[in-house]
Amino acid sequence: MSDDPTTEPVNDSADTGGTAGSNTTAPSTTTDKAPKWEGDFDPDKAARLVANLREELAGVKSKLKTREDAEKNDLQKATERGESLAHELNELRRKDAARDYGIPASLAKFIIGDSPDEITASAKALADELGAVKPDTDSLPGRPKPRLKPGHGTGDDASGFDPVAVAKAARGY
């Protein structure tokens, strides 16, 4: 470098990675040619400027990549969650169709299809092949059936009444 202080940069922003305020280049133009240097060309100053610009570009690229990855991860998470919910919905539809057509739960895995119509058709075909009987939806299993006869209470069992057994029980036999 020369001893002339006028050739030294006025702003040290080129040393810190920034380019604002640097008087080493002419104002940038939108042409395809590189801007002209003012004054004498200093290779050391140009090398520092290029190195700082490359570091700044690498930092911007890494921030962009980080942001894209974060958005991509959110999108992938949402997609995976949607696929999981769709699979769970189809499993519930298969179990429901198996119950509706009297197919044992262990055979519900043989019901195929992705839409409700396909699942219903598959369940019906499987029930026809198995000879399964569609369960009666009017009566629930385990629910007692009322015996309604006039003159009897709700807890009385008219067919199970034995007067001789009652008399023996009362006398202590």
Tab-separated table of C-alpha atoms in Angstrom:
chain	number	residue	atom	x	y	z
A	1	MET	CA	0.000	0.000	0.000
A	2	SER	CA	1.092	3.519	-0.505
A	3	ASP	CA	1.772	6.071	2.198
A	4	ASP	CA	-0.813	8.428	0.705
A	5	PRO	CA	-3.793	8.601	3.145
A	6	THR	CA	-6.246	9.414	0.348
A	7	THR	CA	-6.070	5.893	-1.073
A	8	GLU	CA	-7.099	4.262	2.213
A	9	PRO	CA	-10.803	3.444	2.663
A	10	VAL	CA	-12.820	5.995	4.542
A	11	ASN	CA	-15.180	3.410	6.034
A	12	ASP	CA	-14.023	0.076	7.461
A	13	SER	CA	-17.301	-1.670	6.600
A	14	ALA	CA	-15.522	-3.889	4.066
A	15	ASP	CA	-13.485	-5.372	6.941
A	16	THR	CA	-16.591	-6.182	8.985
A	17	GLY	CA	-18.567	-7.839	6.232
A	18	GLY	CA	-20.775	-4.940	5.301
A	19	THR	CA	-20.736	-2.990	2.079
A	20	ALA	CA	-22.675	0.100	3.031
A	21	GLY	CA	-20.703	3.330	2.898
A	22	SER	CA	-17.721	1.808	1.161
A	23	ASN	CA	-16.138	4.133	-1.339
A	24	THR	CA	-14.150	1.414	-3.090
A	25	THR	CA	-16.619	1.006	-5.916
A	26	ALA	CA	-18.669	3.311	-8.030
A	27	PRO	CA	-22.427	3.384	-7.474
A	28	SER	CA	-23.879	0.118	-8.684
A	29	THR	CA	-25.687	0.050	-11.942
A	30	THR	CA	-28.016	-2.558	-13.340
A	31	THR	CA	-25.776	-3.330	-16.300
A	32	ASP	CA	-24.108	-6.681	-16.812
A	33	LYS	CA	-20.635	-5.175	-16.443
A	34	ALA	CA	-18.822	-4.946	-13.124
A	35	PRO	CA	-18.616	-1.440	-11.619
A	36	LYS	CA	-15.403	0.551	-12.165
A	37	TRP	CA	-13.017	1.109	-9.302
A	38	GLU	CA	-12.366	4.657	-8.204
A	39	GLY	CA	-8.727	5.487	-8.020
A	40	ASP	CA	-5.962	2.931	-8.008
A	41	PHE	CA	-6.872	-0.733	-7.852
A	42	ASP	CA	-5.804	-2.342	-4.563
A	43	PRO	CA	-5.838	-6.162	-4.797
A	44	ASP	CA	-5.792	-6.604	-1.002
A	45	LYS	CA	-8.797	-4.342	-0.562
A	46	ALA	CA	-10.623	-6.153	-3.402
A	47	ALA	CA	-9.843	-9.551	-1.876
A	48	ARG	CA	-11.208	-8.428	1.524
A	49	LEU	CA	-14.339	-7.063	-0.122
A	50	VAL	CA	-14.947	-10.279	-2.071
A	51	ALA	CA	-14.324	-12.427	1.033
A	52	ASN	CA	-16.737	-10.336	3.106
A	53	LEU	CA	-19.392	-10.472	0.403
A	54	ARG	CA	-19.019	-14.249	0.168
A	55	GLU	CA	-19.437	-14.574	3.951
A	56	GLU	CA	-22.523	-12.392	3.841
A	57	LEU	CA	-23.954	-14.452	0.977
A	58	ALA	CA	-23.277	-17.700	2.876
A	59	GLY	CA	-25.091	-16.290	5.931
A	60	VAL	CA	-28.121	-15.285	3.882
A	61	LYS	CA	-28.195	-18.693	2.183
A	62	SER	CA	-28.054	-20.518	5.537
A	63	LYS	CA	-30.913	-18.386	6.929
A	64	LEU	CA	-32.964	-19.104	3.816
A	65	LYS	CA	-32.264	-22.842	4.082
A	66	THR	CA	-33.225	-22.839	7.780
A	67	ARG	CA	-36.521	-21.067	7.029
A	68	GLU	CA	-37.312	-23.426	4.131
A	69	ASP	CA	-36.585	-26.454	6.333
A	70	ALA	CA	-38.843	-25.109	9.085
A	71	GLU	CA	-41.689	-24.546	6.625
A	72	LYS	CA	-41.067	-27.931	5.049
A	73	ASN	CA	-41.121	-29.629	8.447
A	74	ASP	CA	-44.436	-27.953	9.329
A	75	LEU	CA	-45.878	-29.043	6.009
A	76	GLN	CA	-44.601	-32.593	6.463
A	77	LYS	CA	-45.991	-32.724	10.000
A	78	ALA	CA	-49.400	-31.565	8.810
A	79	THR	CA	-49.354	-34.051	5.929
A	80	GLU	CA	-48.390	-36.956	8.188
A	81	ARG	CA	-51.081	-35.977	10.703
A	82	GLY	CA	-53.690	-35.854	7.941
A	83	GLU	CA	-52.653	-39.278	6.647
A	84	SER	CA	-52.780	-40.689	10.173
A	85	LEU	CA	-56.275	-39.328	10.754
A	86	ALA	CA	-57.492	-40.659	7.395
A	87	HIS	CA	-56.128	-44.124	8.240
A	88	GLU	CA	-57.780	-44.033	11.676
A	89	LEU	CA	-61.093	-42.954	10.121
A	90	ASN	CA	-60.970	-45.872	7.662
A	91	GLU	CA	-60.242	-48.312	10.491
A	92	LEU	CA	-63.251	-47.028	12.417
A	93	ARG	CA	-65.408	-47.327	9.310
A	94	ARG	CA	-64.276	-50.944	8.851
A	95	LYS	CA	-65.071	-51.822	12.463
A	96	ASP	CA	-68.442	-50.112	12.190
A	97	ALA	CA	-69.277	-51.974	8.964
A	98	ALA	CA	-68.193	-55.279	10.521
A	99	ARG	CA	-70.483	-54.668	13.487
A	100	ASP	CA	-73.371	-53.636	11.230
A	101	TYR	CA	-73.129	-56.796	9.124
A	102	GLY	CA	-72.441	-59.233	11.987
A	103	ILE	CA	-68.835	-59.909	11.030
A	104	PRO	CA	-66.569	-60.879	13.947
A	105	ALA	CA	-64.079	-58.186	14.942
A	106	SER	CA	-61.180	-60.521	14.196
A	107	LEU	CA	-62.276	-60.645	10.537
A	108	ALA	CA	-62.785	-56.885	10.156
A	109	LYS	CA	-59.260	-56.606	8.752
A	110	PHE	CA	-60.509	-58.362	5.591
A	111	ILE	CA	-62.859	-55.501	4.792
A	112	ILE	CA	-61.184	-53.381	2.119
A	113	GLY	CA	-61.795	-49.983	0.556
A	114	ASP	CA	-61.025	-46.349	1.126
A	115	SER	CA	-64.420	-44.717	0.723
A	116	PRO	CA	-67.486	-45.456	2.856
A	117	ASP	CA	-69.274	-47.012	-0.143
A	118	GLU	CA	-66.364	-49.364	-0.887
A	119	ILE	CA	-66.117	-50.391	2.773
A	120	THR	CA	-69.867	-51.058	2.986
A	121	ALA	CA	-69.823	-53.109	-0.224
A	122	SER	CA	-66.835	-55.121	0.984
A	123	ALA	CA	-68.443	-55.757	4.380
A	124	LYS	CA	-71.671	-56.901	2.730
A	125	ALA	CA	-69.794	-59.262	0.388
A	126	LEU	CA	-67.783	-60.704	3.289
A	127	ALA	CA	-70.926	-61.176	5.373
A	128	ASP	CA	-72.614	-62.969	2.441
A	129	GLU	CA	-69.616	-65.301	2.050
A	130	LEU	CA	-69.467	-66.038	5.775
A	131	GLY	CA	-73.211	-66.453	6.091
A	132	ALA	CA	-73.170	-63.928	8.881
A	133	VAL	CA	-76.566	-62.729	10.013
A	134	LYS	CA	-77.070	-59.048	10.392
A	135	PRO	CA	-77.646	-58.482	14.098
A	136	ASP	CA	-81.039	-57.363	15.275
A	137	THR	CA	-80.676	-53.739	16.255
A	138	ASP	CA	-83.937	-53.715	18.246
A	139	SER	CA	-82.631	-55.784	21.146
A	140	LEU	CA	-79.392	-55.157	22.874
A	141	PRO	CA	-77.416	-58.126	24.195
A	142	GLY	CA	-77.577	-58.540	27.945
A	143	ARG	CA	-80.667	-56.417	28.326
A	144	PRO	CA	-83.521	-58.258	30.059
A	145	LYS	CA	-86.731	-58.644	28.130
A	146	PRO	CA	-89.774	-57.610	30.114
A	147	ARG	CA	-92.482	-60.219	30.697
A	148	LEU	CA	-95.621	-58.231	30.753
A	149	LYS	CA	-98.558	-60.179	32.209
A	150	PRO	CA	-101.484	-58.643	33.981
A	151	GLY	CA	-101.633	-59.312	37.700
A	152	HIS	CA	-97.932	-59.922	38.182
A	153	GLY	CA	-95.385	-57.506	39.530
A	154	THR	CA	-92.265	-56.588	37.638
A	155	GLY	CA	-90.074	-58.920	39.702
A	156	ASP	CA	-92.484	-61.862	39.730
A	157	ASP	CA	-91.690	-64.854	37.635
A	158	ALA	CA	-95.026	-66.535	36.907
A	159	SER	CA	-93.519	-69.681	35.438
A	160	GLY	CA	-91.096	-70.227	38.333
A	161	PHE	CA	-93.664	-70.127	41.191
A	162	ASP	CA	-93.976	-73.413	43.124
A	163	PRO	CA	-96.395	-73.213	46.090
A	164	VAL	CA	-95.186	-76.514	47.599
A	165	ALA	CA	-91.607	-75.272	47.683
A	166	VAL	CA	-92.750	-72.076	49.347
A	167	ALA	CA	-94.682	-74.009	52.021
A	168	LYS	CA	-91.706	-76.268	52.746
A	169	ALA	CA	-89.431	-73.280	53.029
A	170	ALA	CA	-91.847	-71.589	55.444
A	171	ARG	CA	-92.151	-74.698	57.675
A	172	GLY	CA	-88.411	-75.228	57.692
A	173	TYR	CA	-88.271	-78.505	55.793
